[in-house]
Short mmCIF file of C-alpha atoms and ligand atoms in Angstrom, two decimals:
data_model
loop_
_atom_site.label_atom_id
_atom_site.label_comp_id
_atom_site.label_asym_id
_atom_site.label_seq_id
_atom_site.Cartn_x
_atom_site.Cartn_y
_atom_site.Cartn_z
CA MET A 225 -6.61 -25.08 -14.89
CA SER A 226 -8.47 -21.36 -16.01
CA ARG A 227 -7.69 -19.01 -18.90
CA ILE A 228 -6.77 -15.82 -16.49
CA ALA A 229 -6.27 -12.13 -17.75
CA VAL A 230 -5.08 -9.90 -14.80
CA VAL A 231 -5.88 -5.80 -15.27
CA GLY A 232 -3.19 -3.74 -13.35
CA GLY A 233 0.86 -3.98 -13.26
CA GLY A 234 1.00 -3.11 -9.70
CA ILE A 235 2.13 -4.59 -6.95
CA ALA A 236 -1.66 -6.40 -6.24
CA GLY A 237 -1.81 -7.57 -10.50
CA ILE A 238 2.09 -8.87 -10.30
CA SER A 239 2.10 -10.71 -6.88
CA ALA A 240 -1.56 -12.40 -8.13
CA ALA A 241 -0.30 -13.25 -11.45
CA ALA A 242 3.39 -14.68 -9.96
CA THR A 243 0.65 -16.97 -7.66
CA LEU A 244 -2.06 -17.53 -9.98
CA ALA A 245 1.06 -19.29 -12.50
CA ALA A 246 2.67 -21.41 -9.88
CA ASP A 247 -0.58 -22.87 -9.47
CA GLY A 248 -1.13 -24.20 -12.71
CA HIS A 249 -3.03 -21.04 -14.39
CA GLU A 250 -2.29 -19.41 -17.86
CA VAL A 251 -2.10 -15.53 -17.26
CA ALA A 252 -1.64 -12.69 -18.51
CA VAL A 253 -1.12 -9.51 -17.37
CA PHE A 254 -1.87 -6.37 -19.27
CA GLU A 255 -0.90 -2.73 -18.08
CA ARG A 256 -1.69 0.59 -19.78
CA GLU A 257 1.63 2.47 -18.36
CA SER A 258 4.65 1.61 -20.38
CA GLN A 259 6.41 0.20 -16.62
CA LEU A 260 5.10 -1.81 -13.99
CA GLY A 261 4.44 -0.09 -10.65
CA TYR A 262 4.36 3.27 -12.23
CA HIS A 263 1.10 4.61 -9.93
CA ALA A 264 0.74 3.81 -6.73
CA SER A 265 3.18 0.85 -6.23
CA GLY A 266 6.12 3.17 -7.31
CA ARG A 267 5.37 5.38 -4.85
CA SER A 268 5.32 3.99 -1.29
CA ALA A 269 7.09 4.85 1.64
CA ALA A 270 7.85 0.88 2.06
CA VAL A 271 7.30 0.03 5.45
CA PHE A 272 5.81 -3.13 6.49
CA GLU A 273 4.03 -2.78 10.10
CA GLN A 274 2.18 -6.07 11.21
CA ASN A 275 0.27 -3.82 13.52
CA TYR A 276 -0.92 -1.49 11.32
CA GLY A 277 -4.58 -1.86 9.64
CA ASN A 278 -7.63 -3.41 10.86
CA ALA A 279 -7.60 -6.78 12.21
CA THR A 280 -8.99 -8.38 8.65
CA ILE A 281 -5.23 -6.35 7.36
CA ARG A 282 -3.49 -7.78 9.74
CA ALA A 283 -4.00 -11.13 9.15
CA PHE A 284 -3.26 -10.41 5.17
CA ASN A 285 0.11 -8.77 6.66
CA ARG A 286 1.17 -11.83 8.87
CA ALA A 287 0.41 -14.03 5.41
CA THR A 288 2.87 -11.73 3.59
CA ALA A 289 5.64 -11.61 6.03
CA PRO A 290 7.13 -15.03 5.19
CA VAL A 291 7.07 -14.67 1.40
CA LEU A 292 8.88 -11.22 1.69
CA THR A 293 10.82 -12.84 4.50
CA SER A 294 11.75 -15.02 1.90
CA MET A 295 12.28 -12.95 -0.58
CA ASN A 296 15.11 -10.99 1.46
CA ALA A 297 13.29 -7.84 1.14
CA LEU A 298 12.68 -7.37 4.11
CA ALA A 299 14.92 -4.95 6.65
CA PRO A 300 14.59 -4.11 10.53
CA ARG A 301 13.02 -0.61 10.72
CA SER A 302 11.88 0.58 14.93
CA ILE A 303 9.24 2.72 14.72
CA LEU A 304 9.00 5.72 17.25
CA LEU A 305 6.16 7.29 18.30
CA ILE A 306 6.38 10.89 19.21
CA ALA A 307 3.76 13.66 21.03
CA GLY A 308 3.43 16.87 22.14
CA ALA A 309 2.51 17.34 25.68
CA ASP A 310 -1.29 18.31 24.43
CA GLU A 311 -1.29 15.08 22.49
CA ALA A 312 -1.52 12.60 25.66
CA HIS A 313 -4.83 11.20 24.22
CA SER A 314 -4.19 10.46 20.97
CA PHE A 315 -0.54 9.26 22.11
CA LYS A 316 -2.24 6.60 24.25
CA ALA A 317 -4.83 5.88 21.57
CA ASP A 318 -1.47 5.40 19.26
CA VAL A 319 0.78 3.40 21.68
CA ALA A 320 -2.27 0.64 22.61
CA ASP A 321 -3.02 0.42 18.48
CA LEU A 322 0.17 -0.24 17.46
CA ASP A 323 0.79 -2.32 20.65
CA MET A 324 4.27 -0.07 21.24
CA SER A 325 6.22 0.76 24.71
CA GLU A 326 6.44 3.68 26.33
CA ILE A 327 9.97 5.29 26.73
CA PRO A 328 11.53 8.29 28.61
CA VAL A 329 12.47 11.31 26.01
CA ALA A 330 16.03 10.90 26.99
CA GLU A 331 15.63 7.80 25.01
CA ALA A 332 13.90 8.76 22.69
CA ARG A 333 16.82 11.60 21.68
CA ASN A 334 19.30 9.60 22.03
CA ARG A 335 17.79 7.80 19.32
CA VAL A 336 17.12 10.50 17.27
CA PRO A 337 19.28 13.71 18.19
CA ILE A 338 17.41 16.02 16.58
CA LEU A 339 14.04 16.25 18.69
CA SER A 340 13.09 19.59 20.24
CA GLU A 341 11.37 20.16 23.06
CA LYS A 342 8.27 20.02 21.86
CA VAL A 343 7.96 16.68 22.42
CA ALA A 344 6.58 15.69 25.76
CA PHE A 345 5.61 11.80 25.00
CA ALA A 346 7.59 8.80 23.28
CA ALA A 347 7.35 5.09 22.48
CA THR A 348 8.64 2.74 20.60
CA SER A 349 8.12 -0.71 18.45
CA MET A 350 10.03 -2.84 16.25
CA SER A 351 7.73 -4.51 14.90
CA ALA A 352 8.24 -2.97 11.52
CA SER A 353 10.57 -3.29 8.20
CA ASP A 354 12.07 -1.43 5.52
CA ILE A 355 10.40 -3.08 1.80
CA ASP A 356 12.44 -3.43 -0.72
CA THR A 357 9.31 -2.81 -3.34
CA ASP A 358 11.34 -2.39 -6.26
CA ALA A 359 12.65 -6.08 -5.52
CA VAL A 360 9.30 -7.39 -4.17
CA LEU A 361 7.72 -6.27 -7.69
CA GLN A 362 10.61 -7.65 -9.82
CA GLN A 363 11.15 -10.60 -7.99
CA PHE A 364 7.14 -11.14 -8.91
CA ALA A 365 7.61 -10.86 -12.11
CA LYS A 366 10.51 -12.46 -12.82
CA ALA A 367 8.67 -15.44 -11.21
CA ALA A 368 5.20 -14.97 -12.84
CA ARG A 369 6.99 -14.92 -16.68
CA ALA A 370 9.15 -18.48 -15.46
CA HIS A 371 5.71 -20.07 -14.37
CA GLY A 372 4.36 -18.88 -18.47
CA ALA A 373 2.42 -15.72 -17.40
CA ARG A 374 2.92 -12.73 -20.22
CA ILE A 375 2.90 -9.84 -18.82
CA GLU A 376 2.41 -6.62 -21.35
CA THR A 377 3.21 -3.25 -20.58
CA GLY A 378 1.20 -0.28 -22.29
CA THR A 379 -1.49 -2.16 -23.07
CA CYS A 380 -5.38 -0.37 -21.61
CA VAL A 381 -8.37 -2.66 -20.80
CA GLU A 382 -10.68 -1.07 -23.07
CA ALA A 383 -13.55 -3.31 -22.16
CA ILE A 384 -14.38 -6.04 -20.18
CA SER A 385 -16.66 -9.27 -20.99
CA PRO A 386 -17.43 -11.63 -17.62
CA GLY A 387 -16.65 -15.09 -17.96
CA SER A 388 -15.54 -14.33 -21.83
CA GLY A 389 -12.38 -11.88 -21.61
CA LEU A 390 -11.23 -8.69 -22.50
CA ARG A 391 -10.69 -6.29 -25.15
CA VAL A 392 -7.15 -4.78 -25.26
CA ALA A 393 -5.60 -2.47 -27.62
CA GLY A 394 -8.34 -3.09 -30.10
CA SER A 395 -7.94 -6.75 -29.62
CA GLU A 396 -10.19 -9.49 -27.92
CA VAL A 397 -8.37 -11.88 -25.33
CA SER A 398 -10.42 -15.02 -24.29
CA ALA A 399 -10.39 -15.26 -20.58
CA ASP A 400 -12.02 -17.67 -18.46
CA ILE A 401 -11.36 -15.60 -15.56
CA VAL A 402 -10.85 -11.68 -15.50
CA VAL A 403 -9.03 -10.56 -11.81
CA ASN A 404 -9.93 -6.80 -11.69
CA ALA A 405 -6.14 -5.49 -9.93
CA ALA A 406 -6.42 -1.47 -11.80
CA GLY A 407 -5.87 -0.07 -7.99
CA ALA A 408 -7.87 3.09 -8.40
CA TRP A 409 -9.21 2.72 -11.39
CA ALA A 410 -10.81 -0.95 -9.91
CA ASP A 411 -14.21 0.97 -9.66
CA ASP A 412 -13.79 2.19 -13.27
CA MET A 413 -12.62 -0.95 -14.36
CA ALA A 414 -16.08 -2.79 -12.99
CA GLY A 415 -17.92 -0.10 -14.69
CA LEU A 416 -16.45 -1.53 -18.39
CA ALA A 417 -17.57 -5.03 -17.08
CA GLY A 418 -21.09 -3.71 -16.77
CA VAL A 419 -20.64 -4.81 -12.75
CA PRO A 420 -21.31 -2.00 -10.30
CA ALA A 421 -18.95 -0.36 -8.19
CA VAL A 422 -18.12 -0.69 -4.74
CA GLY A 423 -17.22 2.34 -3.79
CA LEU A 424 -13.82 2.21 -3.67
CA GLN A 425 -12.10 6.03 -2.67
CA PRO A 426 -8.72 6.78 -4.17
CA ASN A 427 -6.96 9.53 -1.42
CA ARG A 428 -3.99 11.24 -2.28
CA ARG A 429 -0.98 11.29 -0.08
CA SER A 430 2.07 12.59 -0.66
CA ILE A 431 6.18 12.62 0.24
CA ALA A 432 9.23 14.97 0.42
CA PRO A 433 12.08 13.64 0.37
CA LEU A 434 14.62 16.54 2.49
CA PRO A 435 18.37 16.18 2.85
CA ALA A 436 19.55 14.37 5.93
CA PRO A 437 18.26 17.14 8.47
CA GLY A 438 21.75 18.57 10.14
CA GLY A 439 23.92 16.58 7.93
CA HIS A 440 23.78 13.06 10.25
CA ASP A 441 24.04 9.95 9.12
CA VAL A 442 20.21 8.99 9.39
CA ARG A 443 20.61 5.26 7.87
CA ASP A 444 19.90 3.88 10.94
CA TRP A 445 17.36 6.19 12.89
CA PRO A 446 13.96 4.75 13.47
CA MET A 447 10.80 5.88 11.45
CA LEU A 448 9.14 8.67 13.41
CA LEU A 449 5.77 9.17 13.59
CA GLY A 450 3.36 11.81 14.49
CA THR A 451 0.36 10.83 16.44
CA GLY A 452 -3.03 10.26 14.94
CA GLU A 453 -0.72 9.81 11.76
CA SER A 454 -0.72 13.24 11.71
CA TRP A 455 2.91 12.91 9.89
CA TYR A 456 5.66 10.22 9.35
CA ALA A 457 9.23 10.78 8.46
CA LYS A 458 12.20 7.91 7.81
CA PRO A 459 15.62 7.36 6.00
CA ASP A 460 15.06 6.44 2.77
CA ALA A 461 18.28 6.01 0.80
CA GLY A 462 20.46 8.11 2.14
CA SER A 463 17.83 10.93 2.27
CA TRP A 464 15.14 11.59 4.85
CA ILE A 465 11.32 11.21 3.75
CA VAL A 466 8.84 13.53 4.94
CA SER A 467 4.18 12.69 4.66
CA PRO A 468 2.18 15.03 5.70
CA ALA A 469 0.54 11.71 5.92
CA GLU A 470 -2.83 13.27 3.86
CA GLU A 471 -5.85 11.76 3.29
CA ASP A 472 -7.34 13.41 0.38
CA PRO A 473 -10.16 11.84 -1.40
CA VAL A 474 -9.32 12.68 -5.59
CA ALA A 475 -10.64 10.98 -9.02
CA PRO A 476 -8.41 8.42 -10.14
CA MET A 477 -5.49 10.19 -11.71
CA ASP A 478 -1.59 9.95 -11.85
CA ALA A 479 -1.51 12.06 -8.14
CA TRP A 480 0.77 15.00 -7.61
CA ALA A 481 1.06 16.56 -4.67
CA ASP A 482 -0.01 19.74 -3.41
CA ASP A 483 1.79 22.53 -2.68
CA MET A 484 0.05 23.64 0.55
CA VAL A 485 -0.60 20.50 1.96
CA LEU A 486 2.96 19.51 1.58
CA ALA A 487 3.94 22.93 3.51
CA GLU A 488 1.45 22.34 6.34
CA GLY A 489 2.71 18.64 6.37
CA LEU A 490 6.51 19.67 7.26
CA ASP A 491 5.63 22.60 9.49
CA ARG A 492 4.07 19.79 11.67
CA TYR A 493 7.23 17.86 11.41
CA ALA A 494 9.18 20.78 11.84
CA ALA A 495 7.57 21.34 15.61
CA PHE A 496 9.26 18.39 16.64
CA VAL A 497 12.60 18.78 15.54
CA THR A 498 15.45 20.81 15.89
CA GLU A 499 16.45 21.34 12.42
CA PRO A 500 14.61 23.52 10.20
CA VAL A 501 13.31 22.36 6.65
CA THR A 502 15.14 24.64 4.56
CA ARG A 503 15.04 23.07 0.94
CA VAL A 504 12.85 20.48 -0.18
CA GLU A 505 14.69 18.19 -3.06
CA THR A 506 11.45 16.61 -4.27
CA ASN A 507 8.18 15.22 -4.03
CA TRP A 508 5.37 12.94 -5.34
CA ALA A 509 2.16 11.96 -4.11
CA GLY A 510 0.79 8.46 -5.01
CA LEU A 511 -3.51 7.32 -4.71
CA ARG A 512 -4.08 4.97 -1.41
CA THR A 513 -7.17 3.47 -2.34
CA PHE A 514 -10.10 2.03 0.49
CA ALA A 515 -13.21 0.52 0.01
CA PRO A 516 -15.68 1.38 2.55
CA ASP A 517 -14.46 -0.25 5.59
CA ARG A 518 -10.98 -0.42 4.67
CA SER A 519 -10.64 -4.26 4.16
CA LEU A 520 -9.31 -5.27 0.86
CA VAL A 521 -11.78 -6.78 -1.66
CA ILE A 522 -11.02 -10.14 -3.05
CA GLY A 523 -13.42 -12.49 -4.84
CA GLU A 524 -15.59 -13.07 -7.17
CA ASP A 525 -18.54 -10.26 -7.48
CA PRO A 526 -21.87 -12.55 -7.13
CA LEU A 527 -23.08 -10.64 -10.15
CA ALA A 528 -20.48 -11.14 -12.17
CA PRO A 529 -18.82 -15.25 -12.38
CA GLY A 530 -15.43 -14.56 -13.63
CA PHE A 531 -15.05 -11.68 -12.55
CA PHE A 532 -12.76 -11.60 -9.54
CA TRP A 533 -11.62 -8.35 -7.60
CA LEU A 534 -8.50 -7.47 -6.09
CA ALA A 535 -8.93 -4.06 -5.14
CA GLY A 536 -9.11 -1.32 -1.58
CA GLN A 537 -5.23 -2.55 -1.00
CA GLY A 538 -5.44 1.47 0.56
CA GLY A 539 -2.18 1.96 2.71
CA TYR A 540 -0.75 -2.23 3.19
CA GLY A 541 -0.74 -2.97 -0.69
CA PHE A 542 2.85 -4.22 -0.31
CA GLN A 543 2.50 -5.62 3.15
CA THR A 544 -0.74 -7.68 2.27
CA CYS A 545 0.99 -8.42 -1.52
CA ALA A 546 1.63 -11.60 -1.02
CA GLY A 547 -1.42 -12.93 1.68
CA ALA A 548 -3.73 -11.35 -1.17
CA ALA A 549 -2.68 -13.55 -3.75
CA LEU A 550 -2.74 -16.70 -1.91
CA HIS A 551 -6.64 -16.02 -1.13
CA LEU A 552 -7.05 -15.02 -4.87
CA SER A 553 -5.15 -18.28 -5.96
CA ALA A 554 -7.12 -20.64 -3.41
CA LEU A 555 -10.55 -19.10 -4.27
CA ILE A 556 -9.78 -19.93 -8.43
CA SER A 557 -8.58 -23.05 -7.66
CA GLY A 558 -11.05 -24.23 -5.61
CA GLN A 559 -8.70 -24.69 -2.69
CA PRO A 560 -9.32 -23.52 1.21
CA SER A 561 -7.66 -20.35 1.17
CA PRO A 562 -4.59 -20.30 3.66
CA LEU A 563 -6.29 -17.05 5.16
CA GLY A 564 -9.63 -19.00 6.79
CA GLN A 565 -13.23 -18.40 6.30
CA GLU A 566 -13.04 -15.37 8.69
CA ALA A 567 -10.65 -13.38 6.66
CA ALA A 568 -12.37 -14.89 3.61
CA LEU A 569 -16.09 -13.08 4.07
CA ALA A 570 -14.30 -10.06 5.73
CA VAL A 571 -12.77 -9.22 1.75
CA SER A 572 -15.33 -11.10 -0.08
CA PRO A 573 -17.13 -8.82 -2.51
CA GLU A 574 -20.55 -9.89 -1.49
CA ARG A 575 -20.33 -7.96 1.75
CA PHE A 576 -21.50 -4.88 -0.91
CA ARG A 577 -24.03 -6.59 -2.75
CA GLN A 578 -26.60 -7.40 0.02
CA GLY A 579 -30.08 -6.87 -1.80
CA GLN A 580 -28.73 -6.20 -5.05
CA ALA A 581 -28.51 -9.83 -6.71
C1 FAD B 896 2.52 8.11 -0.72
C2 FAD B 896 2.06 6.44 -0.47
C3 FAD B 896 2.89 5.85 0.65
C4 FAD B 896 2.32 4.33 0.98
N1 FAD B 896 3.49 3.40 1.94
C5 FAD B 896 2.90 2.04 1.68
C6 FAD B 896 3.33 1.07 2.73
O1 FAD B 896 4.78 1.47 3.39
N2 FAD B 896 3.77 -0.22 2.85
C7 FAD B 896 2.52 -0.49 2.28
O2 FAD B 896 2.34 -1.78 1.96
N3 FAD B 896 1.40 0.23 1.50
C8 FAD B 896 1.72 1.71 1.13
N4 FAD B 896 0.87 2.46 0.69
C9 FAD B 896 -0.06 2.01 -0.54
C10 FAD B 896 0.45 0.99 -1.56
O3 FAD B 896 1.23 1.98 -2.49
C11 FAD B 896 -0.96 0.61 -2.55
O4 FAD B 896 -1.91 -0.16 -1.47
C12 FAD B 896 -0.44 -0.48 -3.84
O5 FAD B 896 1.20 0.02 -4.36
C13 FAD B 896 -1.43 -0.91 -4.55
O6 FAD B 896 -1.55 -1.78 -5.19
P1 FAD B 896 -2.09 -2.01 -6.73
O7 FAD B 896 -1.60 -2.29 -7.75
O8 FAD B 896 -3.68 -2.02 -6.15
O9 FAD B 896 -2.23 -0.77 -7.33
P2 FAD B 896 -1.38 0.13 -8.45
O10 FAD B 896 0.22 0.13 -8.14
O11 FAD B 896 -2.06 1.43 -8.75
O12 FAD B 896 -1.75 -0.88 -9.73
C14 FAD B 896 -2.85 -0.38 -10.74
C15 FAD B 896 -2.36 -0.19 -12.17
O13 FAD B 896 -3.29 -0.56 -13.23
C16 FAD B 896 -3.23 -0.24 -14.27
N5 FAD B 896 -4.75 -0.21 -14.42
C17 FAD B 896 -5.64 1.07 -14.72
N6 FAD B 896 -6.18 1.18 -15.45
C18 FAD B 896 -6.24 -0.31 -16.31
C19 FAD B 896 -6.96 -0.40 -17.76
N7 FAD B 896 -7.79 0.11 -18.53
N8 FAD B 896 -5.96 -1.32 -18.39
C20 FAD B 896 -4.30 -1.66 -18.27
N9 FAD B 896 -4.06 -1.21 -16.94
C21 FAD B 896 -4.50 -0.42 -15.76
C22 FAD B 896 -2.37 1.28 -13.99
O14 FAD B 896 -1.78 2.09 -14.72
C23 FAD B 896 -1.76 0.34 -12.72
O15 FAD B 896 -0.56 0.70 -13.07
C24 FAD B 896 1.44 3.98 0.01
C25 FAD B 896 0.84 4.11 -1.00
C26 FAD B 896 1.27 5.92 -0.84
C27 FAD B 896 0.42 6.89 -2.38
#
């Protein structure tokens, strides 16, 4: 059994805490904000799509699905990919990548009656789900506490000494292992520990909820996806959220939406529908933080024994969370990972340390 301090109270840190505590470790989580999931984890589009992400991400998606199902946190949501006549090439690429089936545009219009004349191609997939992200976060937090984990909010980690612990709010906390689950700030946490960064890049993505278009009941509509991930729209709690699906590199921050980016994204969406965008109810943005190869970063840093990364969740943090937590806990407990050797190597921080040791 190890004493483990987890930095970050987003979905990564909290799912890891629940899994590590259930595996018998003594766990404490430190979150700087006053509530869990305040940053990326509170701002997602809440989609689980098995075929989204590279092969490594898909392995973690597969390992996560049964856990989210057991939490009753997934509800089926079909996806409808649509494209204009000038987008045939990118449409075909998306159909292959997301393993979708092409359907006649008339059938697509039956499912979503507001599709405009611009729609020349359509394809569908039934492999996605909505995720009840709040329920997932709260259930993991409850499970963590039930296994004795301590979760402290409003507590900023100020210094990290790999192998011996960290300093929070002026007090020293002893820990054999520090888990860096600080999202967009994970490279900064490495800096606090004297560990080189791995090159994580936070990218802003924003979302605007609109009133249900044309007063339609949108609850059973599919998620609409523009080709090349150029925009998307989906039902969300009775309203209709639209994202420009931008990936704009920014420094770690409390992100907000850029008006111009949002307006341009809404224009891209509006070209494919008959109902004009007359009003935006509100908007928000969050950071999707990627490693250079867009795979997760999970494991002990070879340059700093006792310092474990749990970072680079990008746009997949919820759909990979349980697999990532199980893998991390197996590494820490010295057990074989349920994800297998190939996935373990693909996410290991060692890939960034060639020639640095
Ligand atoms: C618009 C948008 C749409 C998305 N859609 C989806 C989706 O459909 N499906 C999906 O699976 N994923 C989606 N994602 C991605 C998902 O939200 C993220 O991958 C996930 O939330 C990352 O979780 P995290 O715990 O790593 O980061 P965060 O939730 O950001 O948590 C990190 C925490 O670390 C804390 N922290 C930082 N520094 C310190 C410190 N010094 N001391 C203490 N605490 C500290 C921060 O305050 C923060 O709360 C989306 C993201 C965005 C922005």
